[in-house]
Tab-separated table of C-alpha atoms and ligand atoms in Angstrom:
chain	number	residue	atom	x	y	z
A	1	UNK	CA	-0.018	0.008	0.016
A	2	UNK	CA	1.232	3.481	-0.829
A	3	UNK	CA	0.492	6.598	1.240
A	4	UNK	CA	0.328	9.918	-0.564
A	5	UNK	CA	0.715	13.104	1.461
A	6	UNK	CA	-0.528	16.389	0.028
A	7	UNK	CA	-2.932	14.187	-1.901
A	8	UNK	CA	-5.363	16.931	-2.813
A	9	UNK	CA	-2.624	19.186	-4.138
A	10	UNK	CA	-1.387	20.013	-7.588
A	11	UNK	CA	1.083	17.149	-7.755
A	12	UNK	CA	-0.389	14.773	-5.146
A	13	UNK	CA	-3.730	14.527	-6.907
A	14	UNK	CA	-1.951	13.231	-9.991
A	15	UNK	CA	0.179	10.842	-8.001
A	16	UNK	CA	-3.002	9.385	-6.535
A	17	UNK	CA	-4.646	9.169	-9.917
A	18	UNK	CA	-1.651	7.470	-11.567
A	19	UNK	CA	-1.265	4.958	-8.710
A	20	UNK	CA	-4.938	4.127	-8.667
A	21	UNK	CA	-4.982	3.698	-12.471
A	22	UNK	CA	-2.085	1.274	-12.136
A	23	UNK	CA	-4.108	-0.807	-9.646
A	24	UNK	CA	-1.999	0.109	-6.599
A	25	UNK	CA	-3.615	0.230	-3.179
A	26	UNK	CA	-3.543	3.921	-2.126
A	27	UNK	CA	-4.223	5.821	1.104
A	28	UNK	CA	-4.561	9.528	0.319
A	29	UNK	CA	-3.965	12.019	3.108
A	30	UNK	CA	-5.765	15.325	3.530
A	31	UNK	CA	-6.602	17.547	6.466
A	32	UNK	CA	-10.300	17.112	5.594
A	33	UNK	CA	-11.085	13.590	4.376
A	34	UNK	CA	-14.865	14.030	4.853
A	35	UNK	CA	-14.902	16.883	2.299
A	36	UNK	CA	-12.677	15.158	-0.251
A	37	UNK	CA	-13.558	12.742	-3.066
A	38	UNK	CA	-10.700	10.573	-4.249
A	39	UNK	CA	-10.816	8.182	-7.240
A	40	UNK	CA	-12.692	4.917	-6.757
A	41	UNK	CA	-10.752	2.437	-4.636
A	42	UNK	CA	-8.565	5.085	-2.964
A	43	UNK	CA	-9.099	5.488	0.783
A	44	UNK	CA	-8.865	8.950	2.260
A	45	UNK	CA	-7.371	9.539	5.739
A	46	UNK	CA	-6.505	12.487	7.994
A	47	UNK	CA	-3.016	13.885	7.524
A	48	UNK	CA	-2.417	14.687	11.230
A	49	UNK	CA	-3.171	11.065	12.266
A	50	UNK	CA	-0.082	10.000	10.245
A	51	UNK	CA	-1.734	6.747	9.241
A	52	UNK	CA	1.240	4.832	7.840
A	53	UNK	CA	0.508	1.345	9.191
A	54	UNK	CA	0.674	-1.164	6.366
A	55	UNK	CA	2.386	1.214	3.983
A	56	UNK	CA	5.380	0.142	1.890
A	57	UNK	CA	5.710	3.380	-0.100
A	58	UNK	CA	5.351	7.062	0.839
A	59	UNK	CA	4.985	10.118	-1.357
A	60	UNK	CA	6.352	12.924	0.798
A	61	UNK	CA	5.192	16.500	0.261
A	62	UNK	CA	7.477	19.092	1.850
A	63	UNK	CA	4.847	21.430	3.318
A	64	UNK	CA	3.094	18.480	4.974
A	65	UNK	CA	6.393	17.131	6.302
A	66	UNK	CA	7.426	20.454	7.750
A	67	UNK	CA	4.006	21.009	9.305
A	68	UNK	CA	3.905	17.570	10.999
A	69	UNK	CA	7.557	17.503	11.941
A	70	UNK	CA	9.971	15.691	9.596
A	71	UNK	CA	11.717	13.622	12.272
A	72	UNK	CA	8.457	12.359	13.735
A	73	UNK	CA	7.075	11.530	10.365
A	74	UNK	CA	10.169	9.665	9.191
A	75	UNK	CA	10.383	7.769	12.463
A	76	UNK	CA	6.783	6.679	12.051
A	77	UNK	CA	7.477	5.628	8.456
A	78	UNK	CA	10.336	3.364	9.558
A	79	UNK	CA	8.308	1.835	12.427
A	80	UNK	CA	5.388	1.207	10.068
A	81	UNK	CA	7.487	-0.794	7.586
A	82	UNK	CA	7.699	1.793	4.790
A	83	UNK	CA	10.467	0.701	2.403
A	84	UNK	CA	10.565	3.587	-0.042
A	85	UNK	CA	10.039	7.356	0.117
A	86	UNK	CA	9.595	9.576	-2.916
A	87	UNK	CA	10.220	13.187	-1.951
A	88	UNK	CA	8.659	16.079	-3.824
A	89	UNK	CA	11.729	18.311	-3.752
A	90	UNK	CA	12.843	21.208	-5.997
A	91	UNK	CA	15.539	21.925	-8.555
A	92	UNK	CA	16.355	24.918	-6.311
A	93	UNK	CA	18.563	22.497	-4.351
A	94	UNK	CA	21.002	22.718	-7.303
A	95	UNK	CA	21.390	26.525	-7.078
A	96	UNK	CA	23.250	28.833	-4.697
A	97	UNK	CA	24.716	26.689	-1.874
A	98	UNK	CA	24.506	29.329	0.886
A	99	UNK	CA	21.183	28.747	2.710
A	100	UNK	CA	20.950	32.464	3.431
A	101	UNK	CA	20.786	33.228	-0.333
A	102	UNK	CA	18.704	30.154	-1.221
A	103	UNK	CA	16.290	29.397	1.698
A	104	UNK	CA	13.876	27.369	-0.496
A	105	UNK	CA	16.703	25.172	-1.840
A	106	UNK	CA	18.155	24.768	1.674
A	107	UNK	CA	14.836	23.618	3.085
A	108	UNK	CA	14.336	21.074	0.370
A	109	UNK	CA	17.928	19.828	0.532
A	110	UNK	CA	17.622	19.348	4.305
A	111	UNK	CA	14.424	17.338	3.774
A	112	UNK	CA	16.160	15.207	1.146
A	113	UNK	CA	19.102	14.603	3.552
A	114	UNK	CA	16.733	13.620	6.379
A	115	UNK	CA	15.039	11.131	4.085
A	116	UNK	CA	18.418	9.680	2.994
A	117	UNK	CA	19.423	9.263	6.679
A	118	UNK	CA	16.473	6.899	7.254
A	119	UNK	CA	18.365	4.242	5.318
A	120	UNK	CA	15.155	3.529	3.330
A	121	UNK	CA	15.030	3.557	-0.485
A	122	UNK	CA	14.468	7.061	-1.797
A	123	UNK	CA	13.923	9.108	-4.922
A	124	UNK	CA	13.980	12.916	-4.836
A	125	UNK	CA	11.860	14.391	-7.604
A	126	UNK	CA	13.314	17.799	-8.368
A	127	UNK	CA	11.006	19.949	-10.473
A	128	UNK	CA	11.736	23.492	-11.614
A	129	UNK	CA	8.975	26.117	-11.876
A	130	UNK	CA	5.456	24.671	-11.844
A	131	UNK	CA	3.087	25.766	-14.605
A	132	UNK	CA	0.500	26.290	-11.790
A	133	UNK	CA	2.480	29.308	-10.719
A	134	UNK	CA	0.591	31.081	-13.480
A	135	UNK	CA	-2.519	30.994	-11.286
A	136	UNK	CA	-0.936	33.952	-9.496
A	137	UNK	CA	-2.033	36.038	-12.520
A	138	UNK	CA	-5.623	34.668	-12.691
A	139	UNK	CA	-7.297	37.501	-10.766
A	140	UNK	CA	-5.570	40.178	-12.870
A	141	UNK	CA	-6.473	38.382	-16.071
A	142	UNK	CA	-10.121	38.101	-15.095
A	143	UNK	CA	-10.090	41.813	-14.314
A	144	UNK	CA	-8.349	43.122	-17.431
A	145	UNK	CA	-5.909	42.600	-20.223
A	146	UNK	CA	-2.691	43.635	-18.402
A	147	UNK	CA	-0.740	41.544	-15.892
A	148	UNK	CA	1.559	43.551	-13.678
A	149	UNK	CA	4.578	41.747	-12.287
A	150	UNK	CA	8.362	41.830	-11.956
A	151	UNK	CA	10.922	40.723	-14.546
A	152	UNK	CA	8.878	40.277	-17.750
A	153	UNK	CA	11.924	38.703	-19.399
A	154	UNK	CA	12.593	36.077	-16.729
A	155	UNK	CA	12.664	32.575	-18.235
A	156	UNK	CA	11.281	29.386	-16.695
A	157	UNK	CA	10.426	26.031	-18.264
A	158	UNK	CA	7.001	25.507	-16.675
A	159	UNK	CA	6.120	21.887	-15.896
A	160	UNK	CA	2.634	20.399	-15.874
A	161	UNK	CA	1.655	18.831	-12.565
A	162	UNK	CA	0.438	15.711	-14.423
A	163	UNK	CA	3.989	15.075	-15.658
A	164	UNK	CA	5.378	15.354	-12.121
A	165	UNK	CA	2.649	13.005	-10.875
A	166	UNK	CA	3.556	10.487	-13.569
A	167	UNK	CA	7.226	10.563	-12.671
A	168	UNK	CA	6.551	10.249	-8.960
A	169	UNK	CA	4.207	7.289	-9.559
A	170	UNK	CA	6.869	5.568	-11.654
A	171	UNK	CA	9.329	6.091	-8.752
A	172	UNK	CA	6.870	4.450	-6.401
A	173	UNK	CA	5.798	1.574	-8.624
A	174	UNK	CA	9.056	0.452	-10.198
A	175	UNK	CA	12.694	0.171	-9.062
A	176	UNK	CA	13.919	2.372	-11.931
A	177	UNK	CA	14.494	5.571	-9.914
A	178	UNK	CA	15.730	4.304	-6.588
A	179	UNK	CA	18.569	6.580	-5.320
A	180	UNK	CA	18.040	8.997	-8.183
A	181	UNK	CA	17.235	12.724	-8.287
A	182	UNK	CA	15.417	13.412	-11.555
A	183	UNK	CA	15.326	17.085	-12.368
A	184	UNK	CA	12.100	17.914	-14.181
A	185	UNK	CA	11.168	20.747	-16.527
A	186	UNK	CA	8.534	21.394	-19.096
A	187	UNK	CA	9.466	21.186	-22.811
A	188	UNK	CA	10.163	24.865	-23.535
A	189	UNK	CA	11.721	27.923	-21.919
A	190	UNK	CA	9.243	30.819	-21.733
A	191	UNK	CA	9.466	34.259	-20.217
A	192	UNK	CA	6.697	35.535	-17.902
A	193	UNK	CA	5.593	37.785	-20.783
A	194	UNK	CA	5.483	34.729	-23.151
A	195	UNK	CA	3.341	32.797	-20.645
A	196	UNK	CA	0.814	35.621	-20.329
A	197	UNK	CA	0.645	35.843	-24.149
A	198	UNK	CA	0.001	32.092	-24.391
A	199	UNK	CA	-2.810	32.361	-21.837
A	200	UNK	CA	-4.291	35.196	-23.889
A	201	UNK	CA	-4.147	33.121	-27.085
A	202	UNK	CA	-5.990	30.308	-25.338
A	203	UNK	CA	-8.786	32.473	-23.985
A	204	UNK	CA	-8.963	34.747	-27.033
A	205	UNK	CA	-7.838	37.976	-25.400
A	206	UNK	CA	-4.837	40.249	-26.161
A	207	UNK	CA	-3.146	39.867	-22.756
A	208	UNK	CA	0.180	41.476	-22.051
A	209	UNK	CA	2.617	41.548	-19.143
A	210	UNK	CA	3.757	44.866	-17.870
A	211	UNK	CA	6.861	44.985	-15.754
A	212	UNK	CA	6.687	46.669	-12.339
A	213	UNK	CA	9.709	47.537	-10.135
A	214	UNK	CA	11.181	44.889	-7.919
A	215	UNK	CA	10.145	46.689	-4.685
A	216	UNK	CA	6.496	47.019	-5.727
A	217	UNK	CA	6.344	43.318	-6.687
A	218	UNK	CA	7.942	42.400	-3.358
A	219	UNK	CA	5.249	44.212	-1.395
A	220	UNK	CA	2.498	42.459	-3.360
A	221	UNK	CA	4.073	38.979	-2.842
A	222	UNK	CA	4.453	39.007	0.912
A	223	UNK	CA	1.760	37.116	2.890
A	224	UNK	CA	1.017	33.552	3.979
A	225	UNK	CA	3.806	31.158	3.051
A	226	UNK	CA	5.665	33.966	1.281
A	227	UNK	CA	7.737	35.565	4.027
A	228	UNK	CA	9.960	38.564	3.150
A	229	UNK	CA	12.857	36.121	3.025
A	230	UNK	CA	11.034	33.872	0.540
A	231	UNK	CA	9.873	36.827	-1.567
A	232	UNK	CA	13.455	38.060	-1.787
A	233	UNK	CA	14.610	34.569	-2.768
A	234	UNK	CA	11.927	34.226	-5.492
A	235	UNK	CA	12.623	37.683	-6.865
A	236	UNK	CA	16.384	37.087	-6.828
A	237	UNK	CA	15.819	33.837	-8.740
A	238	UNK	CA	13.605	35.642	-11.317
A	239	UNK	CA	16.177	38.427	-11.707
A	240	UNK	CA	18.838	35.818	-12.446
A	241	UNK	CA	16.625	34.255	-15.180
A	242	UNK	CA	16.114	37.448	-17.214
A	243	UNK	CA	17.256	36.835	-20.796
A	244	UNK	CA	18.572	33.436	-19.761
A	245	UNK	CA	16.625	30.582	-21.390
A	246	UNK	CA	16.349	27.557	-19.119
A	247	UNK	CA	17.920	24.213	-19.934
A	248	UNK	CA	15.323	21.619	-20.804
A	249	UNK	CA	15.536	18.325	-18.936
A	250	UNK	CA	15.042	15.066	-20.835
A	251	UNK	CA	13.841	13.258	-17.710
A	252	UNK	CA	10.082	13.372	-18.099
A	253	UNK	CA	10.271	11.776	-21.553
A	254	UNK	CA	12.966	9.340	-20.492
A	255	UNK	CA	11.019	8.197	-17.468
A	256	UNK	CA	7.432	8.289	-18.710
A	257	UNK	CA	8.031	7.572	-22.439
A	258	UNK	CA	6.162	10.740	-23.490
A	259	UNK	CA	7.323	14.304	-23.902
A	260	UNK	CA	6.379	16.753	-21.183
A	261	UNK	CA	3.136	18.686	-21.770
A	262	UNK	CA	3.561	22.165	-23.154
A	263	UNK	CA	2.446	25.333	-21.359
A	264	UNK	CA	-0.281	25.775	-23.984
A	265	UNK	CA	-1.579	22.284	-23.062
A	266	UNK	CA	-1.471	23.278	-19.400
A	267	UNK	CA	-3.508	26.438	-20.124
A	268	UNK	CA	-6.032	24.388	-22.106
A	269	UNK	CA	-6.471	22.162	-19.041
A	270	UNK	CA	-7.057	25.164	-16.762
A	271	UNK	CA	-8.729	27.698	-19.069
A	272	UNK	CA	-11.603	28.243	-16.618
A	273	UNK	CA	-9.296	29.599	-13.953
A	274	UNK	CA	-8.495	32.532	-16.242
A	275	UNK	CA	-12.133	33.211	-17.167
A	276	UNK	CA	-11.767	31.468	-20.539
T	1	LIG	N1	5.638	26.096	-7.287
T	1	LIG	C1	6.828	25.775	-7.795
T	1	LIG	O1	7.276	26.328	-8.834
T	1	LIG	C2	7.654	24.715	-7.136
T	1	LIG	C3	8.839	24.313	-7.758
T	1	LIG	C4	9.600	23.285	-7.190
T	1	LIG	C5	9.168	22.698	-6.019
T	1	LIG	N2	7.988	23.102	-5.395
T	1	LIG	C6	7.567	22.459	-4.185
T	1	LIG	O2	6.421	21.669	-4.420
T	1	LIG	C7	5.569	21.697	-3.265
T	1	LIG	C8	4.190	22.193	-3.669
T	1	LIG	O3	3.523	21.147	-4.330
T	1	LIG	P1	2.000	21.290	-4.723
T	1	LIG	O4	1.814	22.516	-5.579
T	1	LIG	O5	1.502	19.989	-5.232
T	1	LIG	O6	1.324	21.548	-3.281
T	1	LIG	P2	-0.062	22.227	-2.938
T	1	LIG	O7	-1.028	21.937	-3.993
T	1	LIG	O8	0.193	23.646	-2.580
T	1	LIG	O9	-0.424	21.490	-1.584
T	1	LIG	C9	-0.581	20.074	-1.510
T	1	LIG	C10	-1.564	19.739	-0.404
T	1	LIG	O10	-0.897	19.738	0.806
T	1	LIG	C11	-1.782	20.015	1.847
T	1	LIG	N3	-1.135	21.063	2.642
T	1	LIG	C12	-0.666	22.239	2.209
T	1	LIG	N4	-0.107	22.902	3.221
T	1	LIG	C13	-0.227	22.146	4.306
T	1	LIG	C14	0.160	22.254	5.657
T	1	LIG	N5	0.812	23.359	6.081
T	1	LIG	N6	-0.094	21.244	6.515
T	1	LIG	C15	-0.719	20.152	6.079
T	1	LIG	N7	-1.122	19.954	4.823
T	1	LIG	C16	-0.865	20.931	3.928
T	1	LIG	C17	-3.085	20.499	1.195
T	1	LIG	O11	-4.008	19.420	1.265
T	1	LIG	P3	-5.299	19.424	2.264
T	1	LIG	O12	-5.842	20.840	2.308
T	1	LIG	O13	-6.231	18.462	1.541
T	1	LIG	O14	-4.838	18.921	3.549
T	1	LIG	C18	-2.681	20.702	-0.231
T	1	LIG	O15	-3.755	20.423	-1.147
T	1	LIG	C19	6.271	22.615	-2.224
T	1	LIG	O16	7.036	21.836	-1.337
T	1	LIG	C20	7.163	23.476	-3.093
T	1	LIG	O17	8.285	23.989	-2.407
T	1	LIG	C21	7.218	24.067	-5.982
């Protein structure tokens, strides 16, 4: 049986779907199982109960691990007989080594190291920028044709959550990725301005991205998970990607046998969120 944490999330929902479609027994964790419908045959359970008994595999979502306490969670996994952990990490672990300059990478790298220290089998899935980050523009797009944000020319290679789910499921279901750290990207490098244009093409509106100063963007970003430190890290990352197309990883195609979905495909799957 495989336990999926963060099972209602962008990536976790696809991990659950892939595992269920492959006929695996799945326990999907959420803070609110009563309110959640999972695919047929998948049992829902409460995240904070840490119900790992009977599990052989664990999909580990960072935010959930940090919230519950990583040591407690990993100890429980070992006691319960889990043999393999697939960590949802981040390609930010490959950037700036100084944790002060790269807090997001440092958090994920520490989580990876804690998983490695369990002595269990592990795979760390290391995606770059998620395509779902474009939801940050949804309210502006529904309100008008201009999206205001920092660094119009910053490149990312947005990855579809379904491709990450497919890779993570492969890591849980086969031995192919044990001890590996697949870095995942989408199939093309796009600037923020390109992404907004692609969304506009999909919903039939002439959208454009207008750059605002770093400081103004920083003020807008801070709140919730995005502390001033995280906002600075994200903006520093974007600044470093201006006019620098991202390298495209071959891993999604190598692992799943199909090319990663394009950003236009992602928009088509989520058109409604942009009022399309
Ligand atoms: N965005 C990017 O570009 C990017 C890039 C690389 C790596 N990452 C990493 O990927 C992860 C995000 O993945 P995602 O988008 O799939 O996640 P998500 O959709 O934001 O969240 C997944 C689920 O986790 C549960 N959850 C969230 N916060 C929680 C908390 N504090 N305590 C307990 N449960 C919580 C929620 O489920 P319930 O409400 O059902 O409990 C949520 O649906 C992060 O670790 C991030 O650092 C992101």
